[in-house]
Backbone as JSON, one array per atom type, in Angstrom:
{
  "sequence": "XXXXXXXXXXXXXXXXXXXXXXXXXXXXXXXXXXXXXXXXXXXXXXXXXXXXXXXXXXXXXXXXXXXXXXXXXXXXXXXXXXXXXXXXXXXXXXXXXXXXXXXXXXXXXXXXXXXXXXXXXXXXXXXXXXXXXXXXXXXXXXXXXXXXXXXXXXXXXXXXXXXXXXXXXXXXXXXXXXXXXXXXXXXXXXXXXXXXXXXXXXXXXXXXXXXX",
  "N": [[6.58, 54.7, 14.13], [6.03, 51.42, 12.77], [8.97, 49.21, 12.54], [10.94, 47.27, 10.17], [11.48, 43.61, 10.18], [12.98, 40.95, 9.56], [11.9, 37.75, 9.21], [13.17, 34.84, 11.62], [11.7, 32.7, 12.38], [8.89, 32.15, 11.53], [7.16, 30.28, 12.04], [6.19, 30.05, 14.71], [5.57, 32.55, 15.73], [3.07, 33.53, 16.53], [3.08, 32.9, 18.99], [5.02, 34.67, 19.9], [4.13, 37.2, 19.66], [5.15, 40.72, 18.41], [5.15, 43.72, 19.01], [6.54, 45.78, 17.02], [7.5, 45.19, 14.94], [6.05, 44.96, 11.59], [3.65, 42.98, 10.39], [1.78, 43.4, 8.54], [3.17, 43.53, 5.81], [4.15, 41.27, 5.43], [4.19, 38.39, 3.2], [3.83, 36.17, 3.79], [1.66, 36.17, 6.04], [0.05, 37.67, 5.24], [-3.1, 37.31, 3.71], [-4.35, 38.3, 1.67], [-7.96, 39.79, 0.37], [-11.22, 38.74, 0.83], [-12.3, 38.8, -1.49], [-12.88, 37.45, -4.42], [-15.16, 36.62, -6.56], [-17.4, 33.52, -6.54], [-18.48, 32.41, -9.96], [-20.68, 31.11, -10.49], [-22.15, 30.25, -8.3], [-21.9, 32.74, -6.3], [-20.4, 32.82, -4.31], [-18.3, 33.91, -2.33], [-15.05, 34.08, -1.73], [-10.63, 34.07, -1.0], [-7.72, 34.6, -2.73], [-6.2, 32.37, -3.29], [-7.46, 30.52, -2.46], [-9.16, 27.17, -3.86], [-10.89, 27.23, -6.81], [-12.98, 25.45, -7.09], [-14.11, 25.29, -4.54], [-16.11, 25.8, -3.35], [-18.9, 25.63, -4.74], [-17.92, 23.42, -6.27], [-17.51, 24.04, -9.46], [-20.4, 24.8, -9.95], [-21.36, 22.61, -9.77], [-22.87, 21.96, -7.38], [-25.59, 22.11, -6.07], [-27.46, 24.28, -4.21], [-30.46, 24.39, -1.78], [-32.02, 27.78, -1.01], [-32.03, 29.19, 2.2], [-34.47, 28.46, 5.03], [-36.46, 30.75, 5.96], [-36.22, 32.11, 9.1], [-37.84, 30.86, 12.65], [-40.08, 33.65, 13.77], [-39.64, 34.46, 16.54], [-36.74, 33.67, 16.65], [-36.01, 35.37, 14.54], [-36.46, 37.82, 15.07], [-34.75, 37.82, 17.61], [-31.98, 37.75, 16.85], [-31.89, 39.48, 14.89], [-31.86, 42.0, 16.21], [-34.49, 42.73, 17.19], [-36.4, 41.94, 19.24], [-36.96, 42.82, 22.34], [-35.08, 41.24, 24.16], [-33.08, 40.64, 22.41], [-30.24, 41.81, 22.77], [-29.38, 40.17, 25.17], [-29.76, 37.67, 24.4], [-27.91, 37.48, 22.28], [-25.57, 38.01, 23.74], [-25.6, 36.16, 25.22], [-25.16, 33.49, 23.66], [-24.23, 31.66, 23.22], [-24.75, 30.33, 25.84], [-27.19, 29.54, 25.95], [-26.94, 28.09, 23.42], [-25.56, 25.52, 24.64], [-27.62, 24.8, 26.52], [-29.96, 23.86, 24.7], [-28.88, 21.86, 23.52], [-28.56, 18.64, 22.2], [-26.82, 16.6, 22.05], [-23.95, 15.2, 23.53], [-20.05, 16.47, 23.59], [-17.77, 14.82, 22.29], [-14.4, 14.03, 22.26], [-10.74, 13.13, 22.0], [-8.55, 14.43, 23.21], [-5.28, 16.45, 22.66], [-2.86, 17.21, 24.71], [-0.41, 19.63, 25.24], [1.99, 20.02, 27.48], [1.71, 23.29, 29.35], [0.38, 25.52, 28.86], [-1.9, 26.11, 26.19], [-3.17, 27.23, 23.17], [-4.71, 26.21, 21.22], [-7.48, 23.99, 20.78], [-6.83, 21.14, 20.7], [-7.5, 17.88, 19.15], [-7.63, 13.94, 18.75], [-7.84, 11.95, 16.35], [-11.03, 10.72, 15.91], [-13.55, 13.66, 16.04], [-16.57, 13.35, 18.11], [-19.95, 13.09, 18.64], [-21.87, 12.28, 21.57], [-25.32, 10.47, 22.22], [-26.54, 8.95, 23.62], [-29.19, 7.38, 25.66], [-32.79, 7.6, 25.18], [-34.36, 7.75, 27.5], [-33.92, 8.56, 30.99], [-31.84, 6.54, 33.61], [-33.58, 5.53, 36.69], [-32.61, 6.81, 38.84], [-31.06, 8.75, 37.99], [-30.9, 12.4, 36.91], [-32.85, 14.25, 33.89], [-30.94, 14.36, 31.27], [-29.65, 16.34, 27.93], [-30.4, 15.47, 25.03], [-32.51, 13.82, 26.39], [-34.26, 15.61, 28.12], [-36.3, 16.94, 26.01], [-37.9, 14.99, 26.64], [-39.58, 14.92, 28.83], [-41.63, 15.63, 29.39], [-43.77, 17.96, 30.44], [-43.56, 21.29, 30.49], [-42.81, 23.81, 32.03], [-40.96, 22.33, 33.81], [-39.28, 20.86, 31.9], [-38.06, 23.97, 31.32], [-37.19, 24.49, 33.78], [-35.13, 22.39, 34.1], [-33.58, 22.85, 32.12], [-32.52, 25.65, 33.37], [-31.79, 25.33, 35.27], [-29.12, 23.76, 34.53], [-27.81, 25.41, 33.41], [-26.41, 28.36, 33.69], [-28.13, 32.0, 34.15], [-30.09, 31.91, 32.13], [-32.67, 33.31, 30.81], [-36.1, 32.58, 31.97], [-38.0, 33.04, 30.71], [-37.97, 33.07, 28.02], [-36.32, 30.65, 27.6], [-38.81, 29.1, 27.66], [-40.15, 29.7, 25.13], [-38.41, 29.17, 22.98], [-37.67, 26.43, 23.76], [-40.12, 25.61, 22.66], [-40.47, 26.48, 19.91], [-38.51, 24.33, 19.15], [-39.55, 21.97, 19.65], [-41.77, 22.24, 17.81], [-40.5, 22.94, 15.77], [-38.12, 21.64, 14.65], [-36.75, 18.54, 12.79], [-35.62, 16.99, 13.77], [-36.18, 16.12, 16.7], [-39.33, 16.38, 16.22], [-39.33, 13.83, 14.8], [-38.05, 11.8, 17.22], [-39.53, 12.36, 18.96], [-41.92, 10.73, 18.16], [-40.85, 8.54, 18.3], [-40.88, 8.03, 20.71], [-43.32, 7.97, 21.33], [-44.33, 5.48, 20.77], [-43.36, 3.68, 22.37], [-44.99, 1.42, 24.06], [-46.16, 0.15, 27.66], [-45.58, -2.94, 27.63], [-43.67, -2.76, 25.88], [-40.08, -3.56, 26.49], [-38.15, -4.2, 25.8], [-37.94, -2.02, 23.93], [-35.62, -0.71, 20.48], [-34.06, 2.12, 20.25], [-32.98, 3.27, 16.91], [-29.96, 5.32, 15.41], [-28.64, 4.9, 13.03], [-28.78, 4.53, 9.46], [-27.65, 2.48, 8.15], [-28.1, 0.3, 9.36], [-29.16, -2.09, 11.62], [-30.82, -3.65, 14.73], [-31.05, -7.19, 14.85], [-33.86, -8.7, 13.39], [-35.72, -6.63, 14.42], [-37.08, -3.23, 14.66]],
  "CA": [[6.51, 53.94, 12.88], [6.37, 50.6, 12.71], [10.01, 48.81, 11.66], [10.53, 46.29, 9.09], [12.12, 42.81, 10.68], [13.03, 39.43, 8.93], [11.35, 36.54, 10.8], [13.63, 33.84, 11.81], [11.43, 31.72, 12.93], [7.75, 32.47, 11.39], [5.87, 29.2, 12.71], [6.42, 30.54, 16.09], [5.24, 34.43, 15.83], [1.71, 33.57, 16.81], [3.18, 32.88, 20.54], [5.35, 35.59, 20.26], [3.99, 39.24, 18.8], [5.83, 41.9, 18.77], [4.08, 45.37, 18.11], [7.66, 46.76, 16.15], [6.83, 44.07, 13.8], [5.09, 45.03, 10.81], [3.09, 41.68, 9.95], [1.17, 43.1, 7.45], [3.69, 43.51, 5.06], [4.98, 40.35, 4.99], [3.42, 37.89, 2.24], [3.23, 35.05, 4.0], [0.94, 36.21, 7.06], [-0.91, 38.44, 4.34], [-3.54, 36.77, 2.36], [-5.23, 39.75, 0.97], [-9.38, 39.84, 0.79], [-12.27, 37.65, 0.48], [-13.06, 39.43, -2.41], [-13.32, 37.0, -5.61], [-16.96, 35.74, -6.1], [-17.43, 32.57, -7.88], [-19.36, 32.93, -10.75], [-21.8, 30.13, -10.12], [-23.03, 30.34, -6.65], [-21.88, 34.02, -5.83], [-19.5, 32.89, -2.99], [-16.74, 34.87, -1.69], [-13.42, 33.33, -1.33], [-9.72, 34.58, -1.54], [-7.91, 34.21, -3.98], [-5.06, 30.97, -3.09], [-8.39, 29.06, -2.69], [-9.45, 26.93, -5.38], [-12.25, 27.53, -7.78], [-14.3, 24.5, -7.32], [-13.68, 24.77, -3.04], [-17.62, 26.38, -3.08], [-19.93, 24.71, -5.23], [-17.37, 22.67, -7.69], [-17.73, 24.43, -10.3], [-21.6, 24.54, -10.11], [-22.03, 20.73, -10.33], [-23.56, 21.68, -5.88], [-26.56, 22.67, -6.15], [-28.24, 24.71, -2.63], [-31.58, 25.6, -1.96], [-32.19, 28.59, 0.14], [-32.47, 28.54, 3.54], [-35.84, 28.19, 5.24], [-36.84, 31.72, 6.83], [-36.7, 31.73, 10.7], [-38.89, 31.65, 13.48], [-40.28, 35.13, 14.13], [-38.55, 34.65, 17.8], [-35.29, 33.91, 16.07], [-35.33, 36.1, 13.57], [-36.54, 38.95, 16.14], [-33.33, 37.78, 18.42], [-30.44, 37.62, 15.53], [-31.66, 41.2, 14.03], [-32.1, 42.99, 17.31], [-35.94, 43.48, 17.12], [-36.6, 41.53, 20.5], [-36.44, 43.2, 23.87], [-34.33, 40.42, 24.68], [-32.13, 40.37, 21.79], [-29.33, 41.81, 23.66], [-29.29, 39.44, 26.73], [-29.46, 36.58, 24.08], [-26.54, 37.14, 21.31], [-24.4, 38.22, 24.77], [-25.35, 34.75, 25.83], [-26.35, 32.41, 22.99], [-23.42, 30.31, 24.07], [-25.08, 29.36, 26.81], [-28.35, 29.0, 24.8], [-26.68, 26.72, 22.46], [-25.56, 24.82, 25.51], [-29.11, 24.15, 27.6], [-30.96, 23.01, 24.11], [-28.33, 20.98, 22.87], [-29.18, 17.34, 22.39], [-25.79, 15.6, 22.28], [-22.73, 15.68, 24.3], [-18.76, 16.31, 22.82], [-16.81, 13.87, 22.74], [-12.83, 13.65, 21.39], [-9.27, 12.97, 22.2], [-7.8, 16.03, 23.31], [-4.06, 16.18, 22.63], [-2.65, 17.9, 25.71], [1.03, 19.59, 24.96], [2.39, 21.3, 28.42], [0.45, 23.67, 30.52], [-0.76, 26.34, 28.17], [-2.9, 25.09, 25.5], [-3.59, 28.17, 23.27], [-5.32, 26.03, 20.42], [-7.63, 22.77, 21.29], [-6.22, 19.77, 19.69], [-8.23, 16.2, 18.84], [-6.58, 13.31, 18.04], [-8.99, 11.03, 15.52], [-12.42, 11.67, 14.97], [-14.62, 14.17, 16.94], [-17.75, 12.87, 17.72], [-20.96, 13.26, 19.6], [-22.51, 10.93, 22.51], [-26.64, 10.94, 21.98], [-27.37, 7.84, 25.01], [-30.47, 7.07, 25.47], [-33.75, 8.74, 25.05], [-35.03, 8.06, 29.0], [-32.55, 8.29, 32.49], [-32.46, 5.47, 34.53], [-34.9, 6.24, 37.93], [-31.92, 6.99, 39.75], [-30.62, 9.83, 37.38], [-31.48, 13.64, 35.91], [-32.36, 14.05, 32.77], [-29.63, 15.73, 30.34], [-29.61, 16.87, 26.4], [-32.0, 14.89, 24.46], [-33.36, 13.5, 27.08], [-34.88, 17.17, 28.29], [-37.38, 16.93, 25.46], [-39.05, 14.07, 26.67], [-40.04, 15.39, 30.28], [-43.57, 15.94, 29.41], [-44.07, 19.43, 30.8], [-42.85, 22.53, 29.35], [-42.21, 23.52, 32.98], [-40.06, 21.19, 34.25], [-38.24, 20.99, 31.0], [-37.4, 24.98, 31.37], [-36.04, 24.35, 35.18], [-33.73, 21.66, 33.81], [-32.46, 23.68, 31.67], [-32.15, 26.87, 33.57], [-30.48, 24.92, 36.49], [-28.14, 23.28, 33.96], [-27.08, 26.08, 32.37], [-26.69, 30.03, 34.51], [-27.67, 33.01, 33.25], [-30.82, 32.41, 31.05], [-33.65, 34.0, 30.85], [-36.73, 31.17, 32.1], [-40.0, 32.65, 29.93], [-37.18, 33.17, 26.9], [-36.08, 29.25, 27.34], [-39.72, 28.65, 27.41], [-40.47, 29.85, 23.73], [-37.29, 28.93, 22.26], [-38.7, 25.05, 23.6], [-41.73, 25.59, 22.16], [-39.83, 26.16, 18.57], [-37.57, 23.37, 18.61], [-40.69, 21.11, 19.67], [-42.71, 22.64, 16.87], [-40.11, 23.15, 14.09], [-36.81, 20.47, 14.58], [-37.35, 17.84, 12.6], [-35.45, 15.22, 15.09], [-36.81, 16.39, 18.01], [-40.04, 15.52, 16.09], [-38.89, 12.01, 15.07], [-37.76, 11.29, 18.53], [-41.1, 11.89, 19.73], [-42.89, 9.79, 17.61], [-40.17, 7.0, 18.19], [-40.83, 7.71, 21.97], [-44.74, 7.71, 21.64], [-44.66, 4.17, 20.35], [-43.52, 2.77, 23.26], [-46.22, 0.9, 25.22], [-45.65, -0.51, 28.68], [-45.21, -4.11, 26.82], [-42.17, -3.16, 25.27], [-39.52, -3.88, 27.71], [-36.68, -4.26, 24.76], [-37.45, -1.08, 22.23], [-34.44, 0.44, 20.27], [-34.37, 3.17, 18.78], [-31.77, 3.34, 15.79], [-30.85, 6.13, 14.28], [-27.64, 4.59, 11.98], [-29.17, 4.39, 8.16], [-27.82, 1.29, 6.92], [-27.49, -0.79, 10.46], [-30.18, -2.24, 12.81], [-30.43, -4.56, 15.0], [-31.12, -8.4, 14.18], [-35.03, -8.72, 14.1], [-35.91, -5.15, 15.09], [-37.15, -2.27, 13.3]],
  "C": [[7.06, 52.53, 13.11], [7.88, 49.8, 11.85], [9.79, 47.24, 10.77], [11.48, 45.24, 9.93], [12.11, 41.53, 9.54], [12.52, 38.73, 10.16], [12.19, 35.37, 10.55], [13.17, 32.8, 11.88], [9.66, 32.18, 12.99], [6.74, 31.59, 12.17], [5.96, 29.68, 14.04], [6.11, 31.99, 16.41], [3.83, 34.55, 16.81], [2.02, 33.25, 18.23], [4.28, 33.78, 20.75], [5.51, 36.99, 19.94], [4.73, 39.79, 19.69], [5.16, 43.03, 18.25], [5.19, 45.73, 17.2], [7.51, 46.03, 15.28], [5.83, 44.78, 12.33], [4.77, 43.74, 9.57], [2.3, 41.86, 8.9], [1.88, 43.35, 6.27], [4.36, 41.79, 4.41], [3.89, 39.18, 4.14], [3.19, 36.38, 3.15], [2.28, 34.85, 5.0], [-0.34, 37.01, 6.12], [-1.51, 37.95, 2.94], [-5.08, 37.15, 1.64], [-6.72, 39.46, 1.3], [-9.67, 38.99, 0.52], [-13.18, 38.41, -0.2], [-13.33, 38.87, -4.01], [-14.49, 36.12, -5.54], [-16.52, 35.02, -7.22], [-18.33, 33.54, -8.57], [-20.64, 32.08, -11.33], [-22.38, 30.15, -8.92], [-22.75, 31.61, -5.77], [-21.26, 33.66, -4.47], [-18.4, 33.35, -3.18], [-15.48, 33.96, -1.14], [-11.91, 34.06, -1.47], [-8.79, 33.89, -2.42], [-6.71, 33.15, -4.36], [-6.13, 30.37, -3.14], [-8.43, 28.61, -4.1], [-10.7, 27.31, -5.35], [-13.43, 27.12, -7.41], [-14.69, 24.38, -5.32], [-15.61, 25.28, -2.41], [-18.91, 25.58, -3.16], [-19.47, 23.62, -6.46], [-17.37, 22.99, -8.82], [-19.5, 24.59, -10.94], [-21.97, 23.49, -10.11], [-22.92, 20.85, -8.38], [-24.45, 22.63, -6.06], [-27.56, 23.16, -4.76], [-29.75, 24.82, -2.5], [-31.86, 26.58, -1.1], [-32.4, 28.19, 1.4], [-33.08, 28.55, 4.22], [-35.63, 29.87, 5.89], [-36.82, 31.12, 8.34], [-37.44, 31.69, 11.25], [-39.04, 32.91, 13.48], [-39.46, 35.36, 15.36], [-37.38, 34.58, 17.25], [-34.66, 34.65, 15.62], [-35.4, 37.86, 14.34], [-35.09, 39.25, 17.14], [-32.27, 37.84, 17.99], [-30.54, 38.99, 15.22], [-32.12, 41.76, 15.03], [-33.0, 43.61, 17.13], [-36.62, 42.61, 18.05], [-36.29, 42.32, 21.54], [-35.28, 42.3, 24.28], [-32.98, 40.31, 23.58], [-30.49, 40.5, 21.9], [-28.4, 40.92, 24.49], [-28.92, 37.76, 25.5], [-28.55, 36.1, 23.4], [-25.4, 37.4, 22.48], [-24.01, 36.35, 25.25], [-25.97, 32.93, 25.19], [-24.81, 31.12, 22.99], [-24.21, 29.27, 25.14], [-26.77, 28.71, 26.57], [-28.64, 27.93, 24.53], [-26.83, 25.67, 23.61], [-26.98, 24.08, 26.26], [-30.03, 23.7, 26.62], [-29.88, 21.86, 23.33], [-28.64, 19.2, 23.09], [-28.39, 16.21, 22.61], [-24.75, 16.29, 23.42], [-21.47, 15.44, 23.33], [-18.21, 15.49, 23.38], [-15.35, 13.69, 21.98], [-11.9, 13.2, 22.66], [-8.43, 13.91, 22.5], [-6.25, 15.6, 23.51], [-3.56, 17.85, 23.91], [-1.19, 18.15, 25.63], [1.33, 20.6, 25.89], [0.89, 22.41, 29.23], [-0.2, 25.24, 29.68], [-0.7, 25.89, 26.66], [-3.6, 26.48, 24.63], [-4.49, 27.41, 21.82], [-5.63, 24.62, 21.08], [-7.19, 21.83, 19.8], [-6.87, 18.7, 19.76], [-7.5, 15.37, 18.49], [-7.82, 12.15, 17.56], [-10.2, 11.58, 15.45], [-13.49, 12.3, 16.35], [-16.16, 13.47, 16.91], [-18.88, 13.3, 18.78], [-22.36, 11.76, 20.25], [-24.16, 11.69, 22.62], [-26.92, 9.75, 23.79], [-28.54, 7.48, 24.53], [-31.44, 8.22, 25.83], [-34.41, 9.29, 26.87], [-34.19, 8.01, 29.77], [-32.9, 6.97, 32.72], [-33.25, 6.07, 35.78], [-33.53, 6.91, 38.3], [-31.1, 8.45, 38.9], [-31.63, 10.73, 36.6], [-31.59, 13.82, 34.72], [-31.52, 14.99, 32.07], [-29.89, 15.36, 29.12], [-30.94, 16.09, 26.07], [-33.47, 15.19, 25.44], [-34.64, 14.22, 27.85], [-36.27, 16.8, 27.46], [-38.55, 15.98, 25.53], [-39.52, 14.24, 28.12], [-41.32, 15.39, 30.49], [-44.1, 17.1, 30.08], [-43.14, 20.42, 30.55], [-42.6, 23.35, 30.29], [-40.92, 23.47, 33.51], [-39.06, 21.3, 33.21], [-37.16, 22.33, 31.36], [-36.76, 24.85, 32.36], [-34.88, 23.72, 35.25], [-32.89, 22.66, 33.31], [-32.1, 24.7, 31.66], [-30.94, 26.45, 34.43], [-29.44, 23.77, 35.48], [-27.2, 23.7, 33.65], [-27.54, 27.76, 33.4], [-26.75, 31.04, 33.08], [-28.92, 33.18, 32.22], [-32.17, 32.9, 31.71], [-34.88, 32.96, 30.96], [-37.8, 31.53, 31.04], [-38.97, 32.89, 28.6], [-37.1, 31.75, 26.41], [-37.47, 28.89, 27.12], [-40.4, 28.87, 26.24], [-39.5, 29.36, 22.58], [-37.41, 27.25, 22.12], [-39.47, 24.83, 22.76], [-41.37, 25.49, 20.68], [-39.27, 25.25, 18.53], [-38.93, 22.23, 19.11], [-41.47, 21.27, 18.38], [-41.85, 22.41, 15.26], [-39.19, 21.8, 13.83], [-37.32, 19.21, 14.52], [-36.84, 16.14, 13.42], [-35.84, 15.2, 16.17], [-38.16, 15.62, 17.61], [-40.08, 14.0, 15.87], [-38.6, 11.23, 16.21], [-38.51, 10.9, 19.31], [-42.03, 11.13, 19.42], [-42.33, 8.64, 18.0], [-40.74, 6.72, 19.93], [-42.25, 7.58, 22.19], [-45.25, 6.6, 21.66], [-44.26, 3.45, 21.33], [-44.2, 2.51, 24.11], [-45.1, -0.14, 26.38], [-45.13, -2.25, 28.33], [-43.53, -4.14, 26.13], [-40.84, -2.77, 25.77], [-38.04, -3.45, 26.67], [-36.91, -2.95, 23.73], [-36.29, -0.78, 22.34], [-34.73, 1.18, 19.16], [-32.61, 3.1, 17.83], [-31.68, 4.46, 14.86], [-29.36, 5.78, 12.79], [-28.54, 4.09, 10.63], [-29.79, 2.85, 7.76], [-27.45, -0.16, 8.41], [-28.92, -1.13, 11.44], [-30.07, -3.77, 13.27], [-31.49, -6.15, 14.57], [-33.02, -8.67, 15.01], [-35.99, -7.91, 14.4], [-36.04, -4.32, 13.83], [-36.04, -0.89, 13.98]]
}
C-alpha cells in the first residue's frame, strides 16, 4: 500500500518519483477529468479551464473538417495493409514530406535536458523554391523535381525506414490535394527562362518594390 507523504518541494517531483508516493491524492498534481462539455461547440475541457478557452462562448464559429484521402483515411483507421508500418512510423512520414525546416533558440540548462526549451519565437525556414546547381534538393524544394521518381528517392534517402511505392501515393495526394503545394506550382510554372529576378512572396501585406 501505497503511503501518504507531504511534498517539500513539489516543483521538483517530476525529476524525482518515488513509487511510495501516492500522487494521486494530492490536489495539486490531480486535475480530475476532461469531462465538462461546453454547451456551444460540444468540447471537452476540465474543469479549472475557462468557459470561453474553446469557442468563446460561441462567438468561433468551425466548419467541419474536410473528409480524407481514401489512402489516409485507410492508414489512420487500420484498413491499409500498410497501416501498421505507417502509424509505427508516421514520424518519419511527417519528416520526408515536410516543406519547411525548424528553426528556434534552444535554451540549453546542463547536460540532461528532459523538456525542450525555446527562447523567443519558434519559427520555420521555407528558402527558396529551386537549389543552387551545386546542391540537393530538400523540403519544398522536393516538389518541384519534376518526376515522381526521383522525388520518392529523395525522400526515401532522406529519411530511413519508408516504404518507396507508399511515399509514392502519399506524393501523389499532397500534389493533388495541398493547396500550397498547388500555389507553389503555379508560382513555379510562371517562370520563363527571361526571368532572371522572379520572387516569390508569400508575406500578405509585404512585397517587394515593383514586383508582384
Amino acid at each position: 500500500m501505497r503511503k501518504q507523504q507531504v511534498w517539500l518541494k513539489k516543483a521538483d517531483c517530476g525529476f524525482e518519483y518515488d513509487p511510495d508516493i501516492d500522487y494521486e491524492s494530492d490536489k495539486t498534481v490531480d486535475i480530475g477529468f476532461m469531462d465538462v462539455v461546453c454547451e456551444y461547440c460540444q468540447a471537452k475541457r476540465w474543469k479549472c479551464e475557462s468557459p470561453g478557452l474553446c469557442c468563446n462562448g460561441g462567438k468561433v464559429l468551425l466548419t467541419s473538417s474536410p473528409e480524407l484521402p481514401d489512402l489516409l483515411h485507410g492508414l489512420v483507421h487500420g484498413e491499409h495493409p500498410q497501416s501498421e508500418h505507417f502509424l509505427n512510423n508516421i514520424r518519419k512520414y511527417n519528416s520526408a514530406f515536410q516543406t519547411t525546416s525548424f528553426g528556434a533558440t534552444q535554451v540549453v540548462a546542463g547536460h540532461f535536458m528532459p523538456s525542450f526549451k525555446v527562447q523567443g519565437q519558434v519559427y520555420h525556414l521555407i528558402g527558396s523554391l529551386l537549389p543552387l546547381p551545386t546542391e540537393q534538393h530538400k523540403f519544398l524544394q522536393i516538389y518541384f523535381v519534376g518526376d515522381d521518381e526521383k522525388e520518392a528517392q529523395l525522400r526515401c534517402a532522406n529519411v530511413s525506414g519508408l516504404n518507396t511505392p507508399l511515399v509514392h501515393q502519399l506524393q501523389t495526394i499532397l500534389h493533388d490535394c495541398n493547396t500550397y503545394i498547388k500555389d507553389f506550382h503555379y508560382a513555379i510554372d510562371s517562370i520563363s527562362e527571361e526571368d532572371k529576378d522572379f520572387h516569390v512572396v508569400i508575406h500578405a501585406d509585404k512585397k517587394p518594390s515593383n514586383a508582384h
